[in-house]
Short mmCIF file of C-alpha atoms in Angstrom, two decimals:
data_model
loop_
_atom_site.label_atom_id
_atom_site.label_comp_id
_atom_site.label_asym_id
_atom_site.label_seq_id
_atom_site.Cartn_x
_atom_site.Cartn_y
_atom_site.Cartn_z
CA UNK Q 237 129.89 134.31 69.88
CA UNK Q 238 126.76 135.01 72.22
CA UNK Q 239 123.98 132.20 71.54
CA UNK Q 240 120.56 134.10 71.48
CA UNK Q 241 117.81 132.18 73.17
CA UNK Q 242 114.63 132.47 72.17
CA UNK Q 243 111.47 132.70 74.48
CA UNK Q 244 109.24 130.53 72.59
CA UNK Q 245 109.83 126.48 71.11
CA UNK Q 246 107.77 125.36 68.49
CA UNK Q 247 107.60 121.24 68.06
CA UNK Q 248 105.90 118.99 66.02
CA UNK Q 249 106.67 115.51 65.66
CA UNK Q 250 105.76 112.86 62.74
CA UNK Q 251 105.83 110.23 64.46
CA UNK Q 252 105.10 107.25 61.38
CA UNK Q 253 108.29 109.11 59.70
CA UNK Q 254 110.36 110.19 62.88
CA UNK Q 255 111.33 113.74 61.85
CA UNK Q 256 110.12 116.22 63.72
CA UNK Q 257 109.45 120.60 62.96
CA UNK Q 258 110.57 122.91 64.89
CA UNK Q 259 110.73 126.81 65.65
CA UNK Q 260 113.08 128.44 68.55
CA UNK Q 261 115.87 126.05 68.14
CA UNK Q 262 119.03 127.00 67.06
CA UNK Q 263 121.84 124.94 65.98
CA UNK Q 264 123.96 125.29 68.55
CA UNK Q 265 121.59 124.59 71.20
CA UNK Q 266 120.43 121.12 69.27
CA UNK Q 267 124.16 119.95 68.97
CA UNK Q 268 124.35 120.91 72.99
CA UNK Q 269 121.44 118.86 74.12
CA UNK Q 270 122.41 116.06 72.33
CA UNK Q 271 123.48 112.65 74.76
CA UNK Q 272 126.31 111.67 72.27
CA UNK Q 273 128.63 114.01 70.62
CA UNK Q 274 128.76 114.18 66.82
CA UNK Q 275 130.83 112.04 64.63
CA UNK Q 276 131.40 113.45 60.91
CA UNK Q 277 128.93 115.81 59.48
CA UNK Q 278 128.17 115.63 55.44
CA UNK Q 279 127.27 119.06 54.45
CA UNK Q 280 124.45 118.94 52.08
CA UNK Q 281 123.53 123.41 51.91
CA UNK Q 282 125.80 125.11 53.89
CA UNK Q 283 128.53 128.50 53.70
CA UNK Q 284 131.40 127.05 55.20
CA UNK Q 285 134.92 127.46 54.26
CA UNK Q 286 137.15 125.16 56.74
CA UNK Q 287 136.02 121.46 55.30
CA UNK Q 288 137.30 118.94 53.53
CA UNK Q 289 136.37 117.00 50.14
CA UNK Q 290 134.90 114.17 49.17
CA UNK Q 291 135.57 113.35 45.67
CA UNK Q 292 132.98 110.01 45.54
CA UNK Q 293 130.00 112.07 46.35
CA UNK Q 294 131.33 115.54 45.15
CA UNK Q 295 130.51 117.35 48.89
CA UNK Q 296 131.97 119.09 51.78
CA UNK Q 297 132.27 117.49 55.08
CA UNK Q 298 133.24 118.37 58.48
CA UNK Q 299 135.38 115.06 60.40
CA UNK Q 300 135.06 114.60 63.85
CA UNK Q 301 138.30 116.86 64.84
CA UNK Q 302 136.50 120.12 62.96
CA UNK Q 303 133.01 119.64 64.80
CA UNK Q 304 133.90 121.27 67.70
CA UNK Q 305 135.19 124.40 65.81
CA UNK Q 306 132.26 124.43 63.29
CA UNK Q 307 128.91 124.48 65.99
CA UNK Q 308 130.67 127.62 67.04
CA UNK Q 309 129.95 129.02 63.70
CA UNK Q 310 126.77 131.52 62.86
CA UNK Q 311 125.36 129.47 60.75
CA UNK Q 312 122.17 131.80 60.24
CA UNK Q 313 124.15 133.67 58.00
CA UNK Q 314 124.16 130.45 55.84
CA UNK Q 315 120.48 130.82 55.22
CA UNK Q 316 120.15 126.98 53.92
CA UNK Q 317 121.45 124.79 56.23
CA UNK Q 318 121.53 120.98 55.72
CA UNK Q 319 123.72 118.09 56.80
CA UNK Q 320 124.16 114.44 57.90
CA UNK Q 321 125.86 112.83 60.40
CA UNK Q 322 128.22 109.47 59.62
CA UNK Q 323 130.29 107.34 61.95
CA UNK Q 324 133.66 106.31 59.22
CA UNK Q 325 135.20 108.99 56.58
CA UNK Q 326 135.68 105.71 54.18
CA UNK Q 327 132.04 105.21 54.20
CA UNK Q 328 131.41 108.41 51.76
CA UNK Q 329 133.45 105.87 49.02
CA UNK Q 330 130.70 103.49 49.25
CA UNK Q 331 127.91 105.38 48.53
CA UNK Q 332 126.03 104.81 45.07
CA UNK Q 333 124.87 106.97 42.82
CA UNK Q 334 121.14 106.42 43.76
CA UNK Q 335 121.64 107.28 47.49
CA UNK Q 336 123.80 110.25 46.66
CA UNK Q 337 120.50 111.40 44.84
CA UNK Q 338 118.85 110.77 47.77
CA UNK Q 339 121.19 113.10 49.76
CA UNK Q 340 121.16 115.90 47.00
CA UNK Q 341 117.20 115.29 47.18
CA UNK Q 342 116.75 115.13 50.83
CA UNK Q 343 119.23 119.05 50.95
CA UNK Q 344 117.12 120.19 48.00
CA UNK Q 345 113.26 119.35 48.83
CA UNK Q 346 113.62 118.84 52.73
CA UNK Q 347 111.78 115.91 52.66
CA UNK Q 348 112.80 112.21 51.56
CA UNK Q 349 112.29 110.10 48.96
CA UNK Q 350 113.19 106.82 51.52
CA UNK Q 351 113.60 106.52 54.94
CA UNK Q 352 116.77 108.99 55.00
CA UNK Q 353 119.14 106.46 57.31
CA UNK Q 354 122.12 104.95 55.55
CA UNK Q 355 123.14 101.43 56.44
CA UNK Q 356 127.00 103.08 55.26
CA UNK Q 357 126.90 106.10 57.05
CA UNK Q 358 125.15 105.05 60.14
CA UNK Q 359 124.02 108.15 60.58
CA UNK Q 360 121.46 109.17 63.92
CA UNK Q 361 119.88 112.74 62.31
CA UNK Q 362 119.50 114.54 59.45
CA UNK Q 363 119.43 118.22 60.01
CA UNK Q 364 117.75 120.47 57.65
CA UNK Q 365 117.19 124.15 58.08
CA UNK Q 366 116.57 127.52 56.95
CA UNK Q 367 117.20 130.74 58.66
CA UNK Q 368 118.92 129.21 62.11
CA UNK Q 369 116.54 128.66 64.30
CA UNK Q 370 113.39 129.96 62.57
CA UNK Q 371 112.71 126.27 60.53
CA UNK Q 372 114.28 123.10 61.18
CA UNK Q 373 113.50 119.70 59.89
CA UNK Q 374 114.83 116.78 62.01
CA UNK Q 375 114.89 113.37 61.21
CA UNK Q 376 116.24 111.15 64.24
CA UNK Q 377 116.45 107.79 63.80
CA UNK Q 378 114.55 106.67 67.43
CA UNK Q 379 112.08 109.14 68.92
CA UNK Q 380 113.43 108.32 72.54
CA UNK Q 381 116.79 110.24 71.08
CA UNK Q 382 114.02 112.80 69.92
CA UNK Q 383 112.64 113.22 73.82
CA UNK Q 384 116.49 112.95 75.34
CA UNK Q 385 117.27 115.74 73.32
CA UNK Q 386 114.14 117.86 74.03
CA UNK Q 387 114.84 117.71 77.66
CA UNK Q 388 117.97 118.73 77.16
CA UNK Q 389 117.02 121.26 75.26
CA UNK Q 390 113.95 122.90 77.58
CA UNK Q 391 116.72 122.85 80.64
CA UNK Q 392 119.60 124.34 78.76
CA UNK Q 393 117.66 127.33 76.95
CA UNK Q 394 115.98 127.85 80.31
CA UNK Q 395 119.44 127.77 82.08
CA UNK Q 396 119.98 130.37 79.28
CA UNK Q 397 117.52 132.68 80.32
CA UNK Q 398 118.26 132.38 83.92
CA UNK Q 399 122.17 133.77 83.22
CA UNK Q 400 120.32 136.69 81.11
CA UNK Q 401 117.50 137.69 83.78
CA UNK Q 402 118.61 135.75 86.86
CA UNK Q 403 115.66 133.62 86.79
CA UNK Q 404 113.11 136.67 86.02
CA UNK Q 405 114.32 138.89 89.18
CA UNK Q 406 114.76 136.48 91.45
CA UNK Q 407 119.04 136.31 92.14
CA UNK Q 408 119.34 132.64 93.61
CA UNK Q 409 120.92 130.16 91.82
CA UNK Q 410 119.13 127.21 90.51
CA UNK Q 411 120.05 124.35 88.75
CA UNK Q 412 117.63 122.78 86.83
CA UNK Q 413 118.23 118.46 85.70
CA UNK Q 414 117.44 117.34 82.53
CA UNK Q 415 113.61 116.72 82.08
CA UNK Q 416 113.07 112.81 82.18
CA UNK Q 417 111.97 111.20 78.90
CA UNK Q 418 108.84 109.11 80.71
CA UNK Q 419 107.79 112.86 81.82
CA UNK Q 420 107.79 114.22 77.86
CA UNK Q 421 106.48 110.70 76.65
CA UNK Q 422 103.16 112.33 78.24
CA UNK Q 423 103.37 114.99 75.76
CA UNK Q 424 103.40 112.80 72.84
CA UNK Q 425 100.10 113.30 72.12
CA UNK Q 426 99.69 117.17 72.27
CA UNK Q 427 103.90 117.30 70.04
CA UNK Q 428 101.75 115.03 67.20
CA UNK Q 429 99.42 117.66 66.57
CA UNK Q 430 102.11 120.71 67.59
CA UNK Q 431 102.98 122.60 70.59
CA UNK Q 432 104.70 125.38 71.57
CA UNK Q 433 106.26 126.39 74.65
CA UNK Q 434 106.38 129.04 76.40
CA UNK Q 435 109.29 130.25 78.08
CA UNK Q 436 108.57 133.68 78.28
CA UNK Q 437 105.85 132.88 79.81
CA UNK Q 438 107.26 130.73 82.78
CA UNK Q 439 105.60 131.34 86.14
CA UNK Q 440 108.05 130.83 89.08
CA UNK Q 441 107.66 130.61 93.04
CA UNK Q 442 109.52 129.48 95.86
CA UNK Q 443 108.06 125.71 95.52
CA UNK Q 444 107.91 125.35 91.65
CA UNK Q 445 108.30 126.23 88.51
CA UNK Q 446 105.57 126.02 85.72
CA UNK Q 447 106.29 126.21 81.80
CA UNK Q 448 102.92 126.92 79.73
CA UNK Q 449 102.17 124.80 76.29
CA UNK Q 450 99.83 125.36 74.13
CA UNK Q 451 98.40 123.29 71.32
CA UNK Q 452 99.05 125.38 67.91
CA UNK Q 453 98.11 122.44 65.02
CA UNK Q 454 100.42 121.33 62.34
CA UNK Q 455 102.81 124.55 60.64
CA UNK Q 456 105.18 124.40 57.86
CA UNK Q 457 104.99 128.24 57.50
CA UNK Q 458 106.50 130.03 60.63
CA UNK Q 459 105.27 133.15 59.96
CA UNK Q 460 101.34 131.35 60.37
CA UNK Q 461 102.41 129.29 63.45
CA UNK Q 462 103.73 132.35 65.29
CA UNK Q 463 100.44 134.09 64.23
CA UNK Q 464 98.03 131.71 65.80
CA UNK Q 465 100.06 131.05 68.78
CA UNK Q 466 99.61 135.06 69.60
CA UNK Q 467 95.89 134.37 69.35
CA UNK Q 468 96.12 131.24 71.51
CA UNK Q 469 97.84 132.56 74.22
CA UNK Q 470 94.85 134.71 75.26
CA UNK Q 471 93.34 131.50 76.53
CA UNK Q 472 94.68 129.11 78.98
CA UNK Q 473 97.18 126.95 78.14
CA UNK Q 474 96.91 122.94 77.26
CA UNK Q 475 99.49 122.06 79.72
CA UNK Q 476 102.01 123.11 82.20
CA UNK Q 477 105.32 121.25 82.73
CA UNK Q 478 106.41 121.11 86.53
CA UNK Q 479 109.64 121.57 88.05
CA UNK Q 480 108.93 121.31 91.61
CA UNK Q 481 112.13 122.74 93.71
CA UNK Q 482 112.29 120.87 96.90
CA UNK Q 483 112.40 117.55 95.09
CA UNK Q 484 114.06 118.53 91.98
CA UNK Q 485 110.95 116.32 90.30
CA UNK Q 486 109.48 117.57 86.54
CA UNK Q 487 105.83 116.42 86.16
CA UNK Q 488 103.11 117.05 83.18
CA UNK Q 489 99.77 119.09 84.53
CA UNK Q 490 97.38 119.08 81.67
CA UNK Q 491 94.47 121.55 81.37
CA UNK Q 492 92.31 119.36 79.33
#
């Protein structure tokens, strides 16, 4: 299936409880930016038909040999969308009743009643969505994975973008490296309060390459983010990540 990118990525990170919001991320392009490949996924709200059974914890799961198969799914259509990564299929035996409620709780609510990593799962993320790529809820269990991922991410939807519009009209092929995590670390404090890039909005010349943020505030409601962005982007933007072509170098330019 064709992957739709979209033009605009919405990110705010909690810090204190390392999960992070996001808009303009799909699935599929957060399972490709990871720096590890998945183990087993527990599927908490899902619509999928190829799994297989725990009968401990009464849920579906996806083991490592199905993972490939099942990020090529459209999960969108699922509408609810939650799961959780673990390293060993005997590990699901172990779990007690009180952190299966935890699990059902954490599908349920999106939100946690503990700090949602598992000593018995060893799990990295837990992924909770609605509507693919409209809301996500990340949890990842080190914020450096967070900032790996996210440049990933910015290089791979832009990549994206370039096979759909060679690079906005211009027809030479560029590749672009993954954004450095020291570079994004600079950005922590504008992602605490929420951000959004622009790609849409992406300036490019012969020397560089310039991708405008702007500072949008804290949304749980889409809908409202995507309204005040429209009104923000009117002014100048917060920021500008770099990509400068000669020396293949991403830098942070902030506004303010």
């Amino acid at each position: 299936m064709k992957h739709e990118i979209r033009e605009i990525l919405y990110m705010h990170v909690q810090a204190s409880e390392r999960f992070v919001i996001s808009n303009g991320m799909s699935f599929w392009e957060f399972v490709n930016s990871l720096e590890k490949p998945l183990q087993h996924l527990l599927l908490l709200k899902h619509d999928y038909s190829d799994t297989q059974f725990n009968l401990n914890v009464a849920l579906d799961y996806v083991p490592s040999e199905g993972v490939v198969k099942f990020i090529k799914q459209d999960v969108r259509a699922y509408g609810e969308f939650c799961w959780i990564d673990f390293q060993e299929e005997d590990s699901l035996d172990e779990l007690s009743g009180m952190e299966l409620a935890e699990l059902l709780y954490l599908g349920h609510m999106k939100h946690h009643l503990k700090q949602p990593f598992f000593s018995k799962l060893h799990n990295q993320f837990v992924y909770l969505s609605q509507d693919d790529g409209w809301f996500s809820k990340i949890y990842y269990r080190s914020l450096p994975m967070y900032y790996k991922m996210l440049g990933s991410l910015i290089s791979l939807k832009l990549e994206g973008l370039k096979t759909d519009r060679t690079w906005f009209g211009l027809r030479k092929k560029r590749d672009l490296p993954i954004i450095p995590v020291e570079v994004l670390e600079k950005l922590s404090a504008m992602l605490s309060e929420g951000v959004v890039f622009s790609l849409k909005h992406a300036i490019e010349t012969r020397v560089k390459m310039e991708i405008p943020i702007w500072v949008v505030g804290d949304f749980m409601n889409m809908d409202d983010m995507l309204d005040h962005y429209h009104e923000l982007q009117k002014q100048e933007p917060d920021a500008y990540i770099t990509f400068l072509w000669k020396t293949k170098e991403w830098s942070i330019v902030l506004n303010k």
